[in-house]
C-alpha cells in the first residue's frame, strides 16, 4: 500500500520544550524530526491520582535532556517498534511521560512523512472502528470538579447500548440540562476543598439520582451505568477508608456492596471497585457475579496500569472481564498495541481512556479508532478537551 507502520525513518532532530497542560502546569513537549523534513509533536497527560504500579515506572529527568536526546537518537534509523523499544528500556534516565512524548512525536512525524492520517498508518490502510463514547455525567471523591457530588467514588458514566453518536449528543443535552437543574437545587457540602452537591448520605443516593434522571428523560433503555470507584485510593492495611462518607469497610463488605449495587441498579461496568493489591477480593467478586449470572463487566484500571506484562501474568486468574488502556500508562505506541492484543486474546472488554490532566494530544482517539476498541472515556463534554477528542473520533470514522 506504500506505507506500513514497520517502515523505517532516520531521526535528524529532537528537542524538548516546556508547554502548559490543562491544569496550567508546565510539562515537557517533544518535537522529533525525521528525514531532515518532517516533524512530529508529542506531550504527555497525567493522572491526579496514580496506581502504585504506575509510580514504579517513573525515572528521573536528566538536567540537560536535549543534549542527551540528540546524542542518543539523532542519525539513527528506526521503525516505530525499534524506536519504542530503545526509549522504553532507557526510561530509567527519563520519565515515563517523556518516553511517551517521544514515542508519540516520532509516530506523528511518520504520519506527516507518509502524507496520510494517523489512523491510516496505524491500520496499514485497513478499516477504522468507532468506540462507543462513555458519557461522564457526575464526579465524586476528593478531586471532583465537574458536576461534583457527595460520593466516595470518582466517576459516574452513562454507557450507551447502541453506537449512535448523533443520538448520544441529543440525549446528552437533555440529560445534562436536567442534571444541572437538579444539582442546582441540592444542598451543598465542601469536600477536598471543592463545593459538591449533596444527594444523600450514602453512595446509593447517586445511583438513585441517575436512575431517576434516565427514567424522566426516557433514556433508561438506551443507557446503563458505569462507576469508577478508584478504590485503591482509599485502601490501607487491608481496610477501605471511604474518603467522603467516612465509612470503614473490609474486603468482604466491599464485595457485598458491589454485588448489591449490581443487582439493584442498571449497572453494567464496575471500574476499580477494589484496590489493585486486594487481588483475592477481585477473584471473589468476579466469581460471585458469574455465579449469580449478573451481567456486569468488572474492569481493571489500576489493577494492571496498562502494563502488558502484568496483564499476561494476572489477566488469566478469573478476576476481570474488561480492562482500561491509557496510552501514557502503556508508555509507547507499540506497547499500547501489545496490551490491546493481549486483552483481545483474553477476550476482555477494552476501554481506552484519557487522563484527568490533559495536553492537546489526540493519540488516545487515534489508537481507539484504529484498534476498534470497544469504549472510550474522554471526560466531561463540558470540558473542550473531551469535545476535541470526540471530534477526532468522528473524523477518524469518516476517513475510511
PDB file of C-alpha atoms in Angstrom, residues 87-360:
ATOM      1  CA  UNK A  87      13.417   4.583  24.595  1.00  0.00           C
ATOM      2  CA  UNK A  88      11.357   2.294  26.845  1.00  0.00           C
ATOM      3  CA  UNK A  89      14.429   0.409  28.044  1.00  0.00           C
ATOM      4  CA  UNK A  90      16.129   3.771  28.616  1.00  0.00           C
ATOM      5  CA  UNK A  91      13.306   5.159  30.762  1.00  0.00           C
ATOM      6  CA  UNK A  92      15.467   4.948  33.903  1.00  0.00           C
ATOM      7  CA  UNK A  93      17.229   8.088  32.647  1.00  0.00           C
ATOM      8  CA  UNK A  94      13.956   9.715  31.607  1.00  0.00           C
ATOM      9  CA  UNK A  95      10.392   9.723  32.934  1.00  0.00           C
ATOM     10  CA  UNK A  96       7.626   7.557  31.514  1.00  0.00           C
ATOM     11  CA  UNK A  97       5.891  10.789  30.468  1.00  0.00           C
ATOM     12  CA  UNK A  98       8.891  11.879  28.419  1.00  0.00           C
ATOM     13  CA  UNK A  99       9.186   8.428  26.832  1.00  0.00           C
ATOM     14  CA  UNK A 100       5.502   8.623  25.896  1.00  0.00           C
ATOM     15  CA  UNK A 101       6.033  12.086  24.390  1.00  0.00           C
ATOM     16  CA  UNK A 102       8.973  10.800  22.330  1.00  0.00           C
ATOM     17  CA  UNK A 103       7.023   7.796  21.064  1.00  0.00           C
ATOM     18  CA  UNK A 104       4.006   9.858  20.014  1.00  0.00           C
ATOM     19  CA  UNK A 105       6.168  12.596  18.436  1.00  0.00           C
ATOM     20  CA  UNK A 106       8.020  10.001  16.342  1.00  0.00           C
ATOM     21  CA  UNK A 107       4.684   8.461  15.330  1.00  0.00           C
ATOM     22  CA  UNK A 108       3.231  11.803  14.174  1.00  0.00           C
ATOM     23  CA  UNK A 109       6.412  12.644  12.260  1.00  0.00           C
ATOM     24  CA  UNK A 110       5.990   9.348  10.384  1.00  0.00           C
ATOM     25  CA  UNK A 111       2.363  10.257   9.677  1.00  0.00           C
ATOM     26  CA  UNK A 112       3.479  13.518   8.055  1.00  0.00           C
ATOM     27  CA  UNK A 113       6.186  11.766   6.045  1.00  0.00           C
ATOM     28  CA  UNK A 114       3.618   9.434   4.502  1.00  0.00           C
ATOM     29  CA  UNK A 115       1.001  12.164   3.952  1.00  0.00           C
ATOM     30  CA  UNK A 116      -1.769  10.070   5.473  1.00  0.00           C
ATOM     31  CA  UNK A 117      -3.964  10.242   8.556  1.00  0.00           C
ATOM     32  CA  UNK A 118      -2.791   8.748  11.869  1.00  0.00           C
ATOM     33  CA  UNK A 119      -5.425   6.004  11.779  1.00  0.00           C
ATOM     34  CA  UNK A 120      -4.388   5.052   8.240  1.00  0.00           C
ATOM     35  CA  UNK A 121      -0.830   4.470   9.407  1.00  0.00           C
ATOM     36  CA  UNK A 122      -1.977   2.511  12.470  1.00  0.00           C
ATOM     37  CA  UNK A 123      -4.251   0.250  10.406  1.00  0.00           C
ATOM     38  CA  UNK A 124      -1.945  -0.034   7.372  1.00  0.00           C
ATOM     39  CA  UNK A 125      -4.862   1.307   5.351  1.00  0.00           C
ATOM     40  CA  UNK A 126      -7.416  -1.071   6.875  1.00  0.00           C
ATOM     41  CA  UNK A 127     -10.856  -0.375   8.310  1.00  0.00           C
ATOM     42  CA  UNK A 128     -11.331   2.066  11.171  1.00  0.00           C
ATOM     43  CA  UNK A 129     -13.603   1.459  14.150  1.00  0.00           C
ATOM     44  CA  UNK A 130     -15.642   3.854  16.253  1.00  0.00           C
ATOM     45  CA  UNK A 131     -15.564   3.220  20.005  1.00  0.00           C
ATOM     46  CA  UNK A 132     -18.722   3.845  21.995  1.00  0.00           C
ATOM     47  CA  UNK A 133     -18.493   7.067  23.993  1.00  0.00           C
ATOM     48  CA  UNK A 134     -18.843   6.776  27.761  1.00  0.00           C
ATOM     49  CA  UNK A 135     -20.648   9.904  28.980  1.00  0.00           C
ATOM     50  CA  UNK A 136     -19.160  11.338  32.156  1.00  0.00           C
ATOM     51  CA  UNK A 137     -22.104  12.940  33.973  1.00  0.00           C
ATOM     52  CA  UNK A 138     -21.229  13.022  37.701  1.00  0.00           C
ATOM     53  CA  UNK A 139     -17.974  13.079  39.644  1.00  0.00           C
ATOM     54  CA  UNK A 140     -17.158  12.311  43.263  1.00  0.00           C
ATOM     55  CA  UNK A 141     -14.235  11.614  45.559  1.00  0.00           C
ATOM     56  CA  UNK A 142     -11.689  14.212  46.640  1.00  0.00           C
ATOM     57  CA  UNK A 143     -10.886  15.542  43.137  1.00  0.00           C
ATOM     58  CA  UNK A 144     -14.359  16.232  41.714  1.00  0.00           C
ATOM     59  CA  UNK A 145     -14.816  19.419  39.672  1.00  0.00           C
ATOM     60  CA  UNK A 146     -17.493  18.888  37.010  1.00  0.00           C
ATOM     61  CA  UNK A 147     -20.984  18.079  38.312  1.00  0.00           C
ATOM     62  CA  UNK A 148     -19.379  17.280  41.650  1.00  0.00           C
ATOM     63  CA  UNK A 149     -21.484  15.225  44.066  1.00  0.00           C
ATOM     64  CA  UNK A 150     -21.119  13.903  47.605  1.00  0.00           C
ATOM     65  CA  UNK A 151     -19.730  10.424  46.893  1.00  0.00           C
ATOM     66  CA  UNK A 152     -16.681   8.315  47.654  1.00  0.00           C
ATOM     67  CA  UNK A 153     -16.395   7.164  44.043  1.00  0.00           C
ATOM     68  CA  UNK A 154     -14.568   9.118  41.339  1.00  0.00           C
ATOM     69  CA  UNK A 155     -16.796   8.934  38.266  1.00  0.00           C
ATOM     70  CA  UNK A 156     -20.304   8.037  37.218  1.00  0.00           C
ATOM     71  CA  UNK A 157     -20.766   7.498  33.489  1.00  0.00           C
ATOM     72  CA  UNK A 158     -23.552   6.523  31.113  1.00  0.00           C
ATOM     73  CA  UNK A 159     -22.918   3.506  28.891  1.00  0.00           C
ATOM     74  CA  UNK A 160     -24.683   3.687  25.505  1.00  0.00           C
ATOM     75  CA  UNK A 161     -26.340   0.461  24.384  1.00  0.00           C
ATOM     76  CA  UNK A 162     -26.018   1.420  20.707  1.00  0.00           C
ATOM     77  CA  UNK A 163     -23.184   3.205  18.950  1.00  0.00           C
ATOM     78  CA  UNK A 164     -25.053   6.249  17.669  1.00  0.00           C
ATOM     79  CA  UNK A 165     -23.162   9.492  18.277  1.00  0.00           C
ATOM     80  CA  UNK A 166     -25.951  11.739  16.964  1.00  0.00           C
ATOM     81  CA  UNK A 167     -28.431  10.164  19.393  1.00  0.00           C
ATOM     82  CA  UNK A 168     -25.854  10.313  22.184  1.00  0.00           C
ATOM     83  CA  UNK A 169     -25.300  14.051  21.716  1.00  0.00           C
ATOM     84  CA  UNK A 170     -29.052  14.727  21.586  1.00  0.00           C
ATOM     85  CA  UNK A 171     -29.510  12.738  24.804  1.00  0.00           C
ATOM     86  CA  UNK A 172     -26.513  14.451  26.383  1.00  0.00           C
ATOM     87  CA  UNK A 173     -28.105  17.877  26.008  1.00  0.00           C
ATOM     88  CA  UNK A 174     -31.389  16.709  27.569  1.00  0.00           C
ATOM     89  CA  UNK A 175     -29.781  14.785  30.399  1.00  0.00           C
ATOM     90  CA  UNK A 176     -27.134  17.376  31.169  1.00  0.00           C
ATOM     91  CA  UNK A 177     -29.728  20.138  31.382  1.00  0.00           C
ATOM     92  CA  UNK A 178     -31.838  18.127  33.830  1.00  0.00           C
ATOM     93  CA  UNK A 179     -28.805  17.095  35.885  1.00  0.00           C
ATOM     94  CA  UNK A 180     -27.581  20.689  36.188  1.00  0.00           C
ATOM     95  CA  UNK A 181     -31.026  21.891  37.279  1.00  0.00           C
ATOM     96  CA  UNK A 182     -31.435  19.129  39.868  1.00  0.00           C
ATOM     97  CA  UNK A 183     -27.926  19.692  41.242  1.00  0.00           C
ATOM     98  CA  UNK A 184     -28.574  23.437  41.476  1.00  0.00           C
ATOM     99  CA  UNK A 185     -31.414  22.771  43.896  1.00  0.00           C
ATOM    100  CA  UNK A 186     -29.417  20.382  46.087  1.00  0.00           C
ATOM    101  CA  UNK A 187     -27.804  21.418  49.396  1.00  0.00           C
ATOM    102  CA  UNK A 188     -24.034  21.837  49.213  1.00  0.00           C
ATOM    103  CA  UNK A 189     -21.053  20.455  51.095  1.00  0.00           C
ATOM    104  CA  UNK A 190     -17.296  21.090  50.891  1.00  0.00           C
ATOM    105  CA  UNK A 191     -15.193  18.029  50.035  1.00  0.00           C
ATOM    106  CA  UNK A 192     -11.458  18.214  49.398  1.00  0.00           C
ATOM    107  CA  UNK A 193     -11.701  21.979  49.081  1.00  0.00           C
ATOM    108  CA  UNK A 194     -14.409  21.731  46.395  1.00  0.00           C
ATOM    109  CA  UNK A 195     -18.113  22.552  46.685  1.00  0.00           C
ATOM    110  CA  UNK A 196     -20.222  19.473  45.895  1.00  0.00           C
ATOM    111  CA  UNK A 197     -23.940  18.745  45.648  1.00  0.00           C
ATOM    112  CA  UNK A 198     -25.320  16.647  48.487  1.00  0.00           C
ATOM    113  CA  UNK A 199     -27.691  13.992  47.122  1.00  0.00           C
ATOM    114  CA  UNK A 200     -27.811  11.968  50.331  1.00  0.00           C
ATOM    115  CA  UNK A 201     -25.571  10.483  52.976  1.00  0.00           C
ATOM    116  CA  UNK A 202     -24.756   7.264  51.080  1.00  0.00           C
ATOM    117  CA  UNK A 203     -23.330   6.460  47.648  1.00  0.00           C
ATOM    118  CA  UNK A 204     -26.627   4.758  46.795  1.00  0.00           C
ATOM    119  CA  UNK A 205     -28.143   8.244  46.552  1.00  0.00           C
ATOM    120  CA  UNK A 206     -26.067   8.910  43.432  1.00  0.00           C
ATOM    121  CA  UNK A 207     -27.320   5.745  41.745  1.00  0.00           C
ATOM    122  CA  UNK A 208     -30.894   6.708  42.698  1.00  0.00           C
ATOM    123  CA  UNK A 209     -30.329  10.172  41.221  1.00  0.00           C
ATOM    124  CA  UNK A 210     -29.020   8.820  37.902  1.00  0.00           C
ATOM    125  CA  UNK A 211     -31.772   6.221  37.663  1.00  0.00           C
ATOM    126  CA  UNK A 212     -34.389   8.946  38.123  1.00  0.00           C
ATOM    127  CA  UNK A 213     -32.768  11.206  35.514  1.00  0.00           C
ATOM    128  CA  UNK A 214     -32.657   8.419  32.921  1.00  0.00           C
ATOM    129  CA  UNK A 215     -36.279   7.449  33.563  1.00  0.00           C
ATOM    130  CA  UNK A 216     -37.566  11.032  33.466  1.00  0.00           C
ATOM    131  CA  UNK A 217     -35.945  11.642  30.071  1.00  0.00           C
ATOM    132  CA  UNK A 218     -36.986   8.168  28.824  1.00  0.00           C
ATOM    133  CA  UNK A 219     -33.338   7.229  28.267  1.00  0.00           C
ATOM    134  CA  UNK A 220     -33.255   4.220  30.601  1.00  0.00           C
ATOM    135  CA  UNK A 221     -33.453   1.776  27.669  1.00  0.00           C
ATOM    136  CA  UNK A 222     -30.604   3.472  25.817  1.00  0.00           C
ATOM    137  CA  UNK A 223     -28.077   3.729  28.672  1.00  0.00           C
ATOM    138  CA  UNK A 224     -26.778   1.715  31.576  1.00  0.00           C
ATOM    139  CA  UNK A 225     -24.486   2.994  34.349  1.00  0.00           C
ATOM    140  CA  UNK A 226     -20.728   2.718  34.861  1.00  0.00           C
ATOM    141  CA  UNK A 227     -18.950   3.660  38.064  1.00  0.00           C
ATOM    142  CA  UNK A 228     -15.218   4.202  38.512  1.00  0.00           C
ATOM    143  CA  UNK A 229     -14.639   3.685  42.225  1.00  0.00           C
ATOM    144  CA  UNK A 230     -10.823   4.134  42.205  1.00  0.00           C
ATOM    145  CA  UNK A 231     -10.933   2.029  45.365  1.00  0.00           C
ATOM    146  CA  UNK A 232      -7.163   1.719  45.608  1.00  0.00           C
ATOM    147  CA  UNK A 233      -7.030   5.391  46.575  1.00  0.00           C
ATOM    148  CA  UNK A 234      -8.705   4.659  49.915  1.00  0.00           C
ATOM    149  CA  UNK A 235      -7.354   1.182  50.728  1.00  0.00           C
ATOM    150  CA  UNK A 236      -4.882   0.894  53.588  1.00  0.00           C
ATOM    151  CA  UNK A 237      -3.686  -2.064  55.642  1.00  0.00           C
ATOM    152  CA  UNK A 238      -6.469  -4.350  54.471  1.00  0.00           C
ATOM    153  CA  UNK A 239      -9.307  -1.877  55.045  1.00  0.00           C
ATOM    154  CA  UNK A 240     -11.248   0.566  52.865  1.00  0.00           C
ATOM    155  CA  UNK A 241     -11.494   4.027  54.433  1.00  0.00           C
ATOM    156  CA  UNK A 242     -14.117   5.784  52.310  1.00  0.00           C
ATOM    157  CA  UNK A 243     -12.865   9.375  51.987  1.00  0.00           C
ATOM    158  CA  UNK A 244     -16.161  11.294  51.781  1.00  0.00           C
ATOM    159  CA  UNK A 245     -18.754   9.363  53.785  1.00  0.00           C
ATOM    160  CA  UNK A 246     -16.006   8.432  56.289  1.00  0.00           C
ATOM    161  CA  UNK A 247     -17.106   4.806  56.486  1.00  0.00           C
ATOM    162  CA  UNK A 248     -14.722   1.923  57.110  1.00  0.00           C
ATOM    163  CA  UNK A 249     -15.264  -1.335  55.218  1.00  0.00           C
ATOM    164  CA  UNK A 250     -13.338  -4.578  54.976  1.00  0.00           C
ATOM    165  CA  UNK A 251     -12.953  -6.521  51.731  1.00  0.00           C
ATOM    166  CA  UNK A 252     -15.980  -8.730  52.355  1.00  0.00           C
ATOM    167  CA  UNK A 253     -18.169  -5.691  52.940  1.00  0.00           C
ATOM    168  CA  UNK A 254     -16.946  -4.095  49.690  1.00  0.00           C
ATOM    169  CA  UNK A 255     -17.629  -7.284  47.742  1.00  0.00           C
ATOM    170  CA  UNK A 256     -21.155  -7.489  49.159  1.00  0.00           C
ATOM    171  CA  UNK A 257     -21.739  -3.809  48.415  1.00  0.00           C
ATOM    172  CA  UNK A 258     -20.853  -4.143  44.733  1.00  0.00           C
ATOM    173  CA  UNK A 259     -22.995  -7.255  44.377  1.00  0.00           C
ATOM    174  CA  UNK A 260     -25.924  -5.352  45.890  1.00  0.00           C
ATOM    175  CA  UNK A 261     -25.383  -2.353  43.593  1.00  0.00           C
ATOM    176  CA  UNK A 262     -25.161  -4.601  40.524  1.00  0.00           C
ATOM    177  CA  UNK A 263     -28.486  -6.238  41.403  1.00  0.00           C
ATOM    178  CA  UNK A 264     -30.353  -3.094  42.468  1.00  0.00           C
ATOM    179  CA  UNK A 265     -29.371  -0.710  39.677  1.00  0.00           C
ATOM    180  CA  UNK A 266     -28.798  -0.835  35.930  1.00  0.00           C
ATOM    181  CA  UNK A 267     -25.022  -1.008  36.351  1.00  0.00           C
ATOM    182  CA  UNK A 268     -23.079  -2.642  33.509  1.00  0.00           C
ATOM    183  CA  UNK A 269     -19.445  -1.653  34.214  1.00  0.00           C
ATOM    184  CA  UNK A 270     -17.555  -1.544  37.523  1.00  0.00           C
ATOM    185  CA  UNK A 271     -14.115   0.034  37.182  1.00  0.00           C
ATOM    186  CA  UNK A 272     -11.623  -0.475  40.010  1.00  0.00           C
ATOM    187  CA  UNK A 273     -14.275  -1.440  42.586  1.00  0.00           C
ATOM    188  CA  UNK A 274     -11.460  -2.870  44.719  1.00  0.00           C
ATOM    189  CA  UNK A 275      -7.830  -1.954  45.369  1.00  0.00           C
ATOM    190  CA  UNK A 276      -5.130  -3.174  42.990  1.00  0.00           C
ATOM    191  CA  UNK A 277      -3.404  -5.021  45.843  1.00  0.00           C
ATOM    192  CA  UNK A 278      -6.608  -6.706  47.097  1.00  0.00           C
ATOM    193  CA  UNK A 279      -6.409  -9.355  44.390  1.00  0.00           C
ATOM    194  CA  UNK A 280      -8.134 -12.207  46.241  1.00  0.00           C
ATOM    195  CA  UNK A 281     -11.185  -9.976  46.580  1.00  0.00           C
ATOM    196  CA  UNK A 282     -11.191  -9.288  42.838  1.00  0.00           C
ATOM    197  CA  UNK A 283     -11.348 -13.032  42.210  1.00  0.00           C
ATOM    198  CA  UNK A 284     -14.119 -13.485  44.766  1.00  0.00           C
ATOM    199  CA  UNK A 285     -16.227 -10.629  43.388  1.00  0.00           C
ATOM    200  CA  UNK A 286     -15.790 -11.846  39.812  1.00  0.00           C
ATOM    201  CA  UNK A 287     -16.715 -15.401  40.796  1.00  0.00           C
ATOM    202  CA  UNK A 288     -19.788 -14.247  42.710  1.00  0.00           C
ATOM    203  CA  UNK A 289     -21.018 -12.121  39.798  1.00  0.00           C
ATOM    204  CA  UNK A 290     -20.602 -15.040  37.391  1.00  0.00           C
ATOM    205  CA  UNK A 291     -22.370 -17.487  39.733  1.00  0.00           C
ATOM    206  CA  UNK A 292     -25.245 -15.055  40.182  1.00  0.00           C
ATOM    207  CA  UNK A 293     -25.500 -14.539  36.386  1.00  0.00           C
ATOM    208  CA  UNK A 294     -25.140 -10.796  36.930  1.00  0.00           C
ATOM    209  CA  UNK A 295     -24.118  -9.275  33.594  1.00  0.00           C
ATOM    210  CA  UNK A 296     -21.552  -6.738  34.733  1.00  0.00           C
ATOM    211  CA  UNK A 297     -18.118  -6.021  33.295  1.00  0.00           C
ATOM    212  CA  UNK A 298     -15.502  -5.957  36.031  1.00  0.00           C
ATOM    213  CA  UNK A 299     -12.873  -3.622  34.573  1.00  0.00           C
ATOM    214  CA  UNK A 300      -9.330  -3.270  35.875  1.00  0.00           C
ATOM    215  CA  UNK A 301      -7.502   0.046  35.541  1.00  0.00           C
ATOM    216  CA  UNK A 302      -5.031   0.468  38.390  1.00  0.00           C
ATOM    217  CA  UNK A 303      -5.010  -3.322  38.671  1.00  0.00           C
ATOM    218  CA  UNK A 304      -2.834  -3.599  35.543  1.00  0.00           C
ATOM    219  CA  UNK A 305      -1.879   0.001  34.826  1.00  0.00           C
ATOM    220  CA  UNK A 306      -1.809  -0.712  31.054  1.00  0.00           C
ATOM    221  CA  UNK A 307       1.265  -2.918  31.629  1.00  0.00           C
ATOM    222  CA  UNK A 308       1.201  -5.867  29.223  1.00  0.00           C
ATOM    223  CA  UNK A 309       3.452  -7.986  31.440  1.00  0.00           C
ATOM    224  CA  UNK A 310       1.086  -7.587  34.395  1.00  0.00           C
ATOM    225  CA  UNK A 311      -1.888  -8.424  32.177  1.00  0.00           C
ATOM    226  CA  UNK A 312      -0.216 -11.607  30.905  1.00  0.00           C
ATOM    227  CA  UNK A 313       0.561 -12.776  34.448  1.00  0.00           C
ATOM    228  CA  UNK A 314      -2.684 -11.843  36.188  1.00  0.00           C
ATOM    229  CA  UNK A 315      -5.315 -11.474  33.477  1.00  0.00           C
ATOM    230  CA  UNK A 316      -5.955 -15.223  33.323  1.00  0.00           C
ATOM    231  CA  UNK A 317      -6.760 -15.510  37.055  1.00  0.00           C
ATOM    232  CA  UNK A 318     -10.511 -15.051  36.541  1.00  0.00           C
ATOM    233  CA  UNK A 319     -10.761 -11.698  38.275  1.00  0.00           C
ATOM    234  CA  UNK A 320     -11.827  -9.394  35.407  1.00  0.00           C
ATOM    235  CA  UNK A 321     -13.636  -9.443  32.081  1.00  0.00           C
ATOM    236  CA  UNK A 322     -12.576  -5.964  30.987  1.00  0.00           C
ATOM    237  CA  UNK A 323      -9.616  -3.605  31.122  1.00  0.00           C
ATOM    238  CA  UNK A 324      -8.809   0.071  30.708  1.00  0.00           C
ATOM    239  CA  UNK A 325      -5.941   1.130  28.449  1.00  0.00           C
ATOM    240  CA  UNK A 326      -4.317   4.535  28.890  1.00  0.00           C
ATOM    241  CA  UNK A 327      -1.733   5.468  26.242  1.00  0.00           C
ATOM    242  CA  UNK A 328       0.599   7.253  28.647  1.00  0.00           C
ATOM    243  CA  UNK A 329       0.496   4.328  31.092  1.00  0.00           C
ATOM    244  CA  UNK A 330       1.360   1.921  28.282  1.00  0.00           C
ATOM    245  CA  UNK A 331       4.238   4.408  27.731  1.00  0.00           C
ATOM    246  CA  UNK A 332       4.723   3.866  23.971  1.00  0.00           C
ATOM    247  CA  UNK A 333       2.584   3.438  20.861  1.00  0.00           C
ATOM    248  CA  UNK A 334       3.931  -0.094  20.383  1.00  0.00           C
ATOM    249  CA  UNK A 335       3.247  -1.177  23.970  1.00  0.00           C
ATOM    250  CA  UNK A 336      -0.310   0.174  23.759  1.00  0.00           C
ATOM    251  CA  UNK A 337      -0.850  -2.081  20.747  1.00  0.00           C
ATOM    252  CA  UNK A 338       0.730  -5.036  22.587  1.00  0.00           C
ATOM    253  CA  UNK A 339      -1.554  -4.507  25.578  1.00  0.00           C
ATOM    254  CA  UNK A 340      -4.602  -4.313  23.340  1.00  0.00           C
ATOM    255  CA  UNK A 341      -3.620  -7.543  21.539  1.00  0.00           C
ATOM    256  CA  UNK A 342      -3.216  -9.379  24.840  1.00  0.00           C
ATOM    257  CA  UNK A 343      -6.547  -8.039  26.101  1.00  0.00           C
ATOM    258  CA  UNK A 344      -8.317  -9.265  22.963  1.00  0.00           C
ATOM    259  CA  UNK A 345      -6.553 -12.640  23.213  1.00  0.00           C
ATOM    260  CA  UNK A 346      -8.007 -12.981  26.704  1.00  0.00           C
ATOM    261  CA  UNK A 347     -11.457 -11.961  25.445  1.00  0.00           C
ATOM    262  CA  UNK A 348     -11.635  -8.812  27.558  1.00  0.00           C
ATOM    263  CA  UNK A 349     -13.797  -5.744  27.031  1.00  0.00           C
ATOM    264  CA  UNK A 350     -11.449  -2.877  26.121  1.00  0.00           C
ATOM    265  CA  UNK A 351     -11.875   0.719  27.271  1.00  0.00           C
ATOM    266  CA  UNK A 352      -9.456   3.440  26.146  1.00  0.00           C
ATOM    267  CA  UNK A 353      -9.166   6.397  28.484  1.00  0.00           C
ATOM    268  CA  UNK A 354      -7.990   9.973  28.730  1.00  0.00           C
ATOM    269  CA  UNK A 355      -6.309  11.304  31.907  1.00  0.00           C
ATOM    270  CA  UNK A 356      -7.625  13.889  34.333  1.00  0.00           C
ATOM    271  CA  UNK A 357      -4.922  16.431  33.403  1.00  0.00           C
ATOM    272  CA  UNK A 358      -4.538  16.654  29.621  1.00  0.00           C
ATOM    273  CA  UNK A 359      -2.493  18.220  26.837  1.00  0.00           C
ATOM    274  CA  UNK A 360      -3.554  18.738  23.205  1.00  0.00           C
TER     275      UNK A 360
END
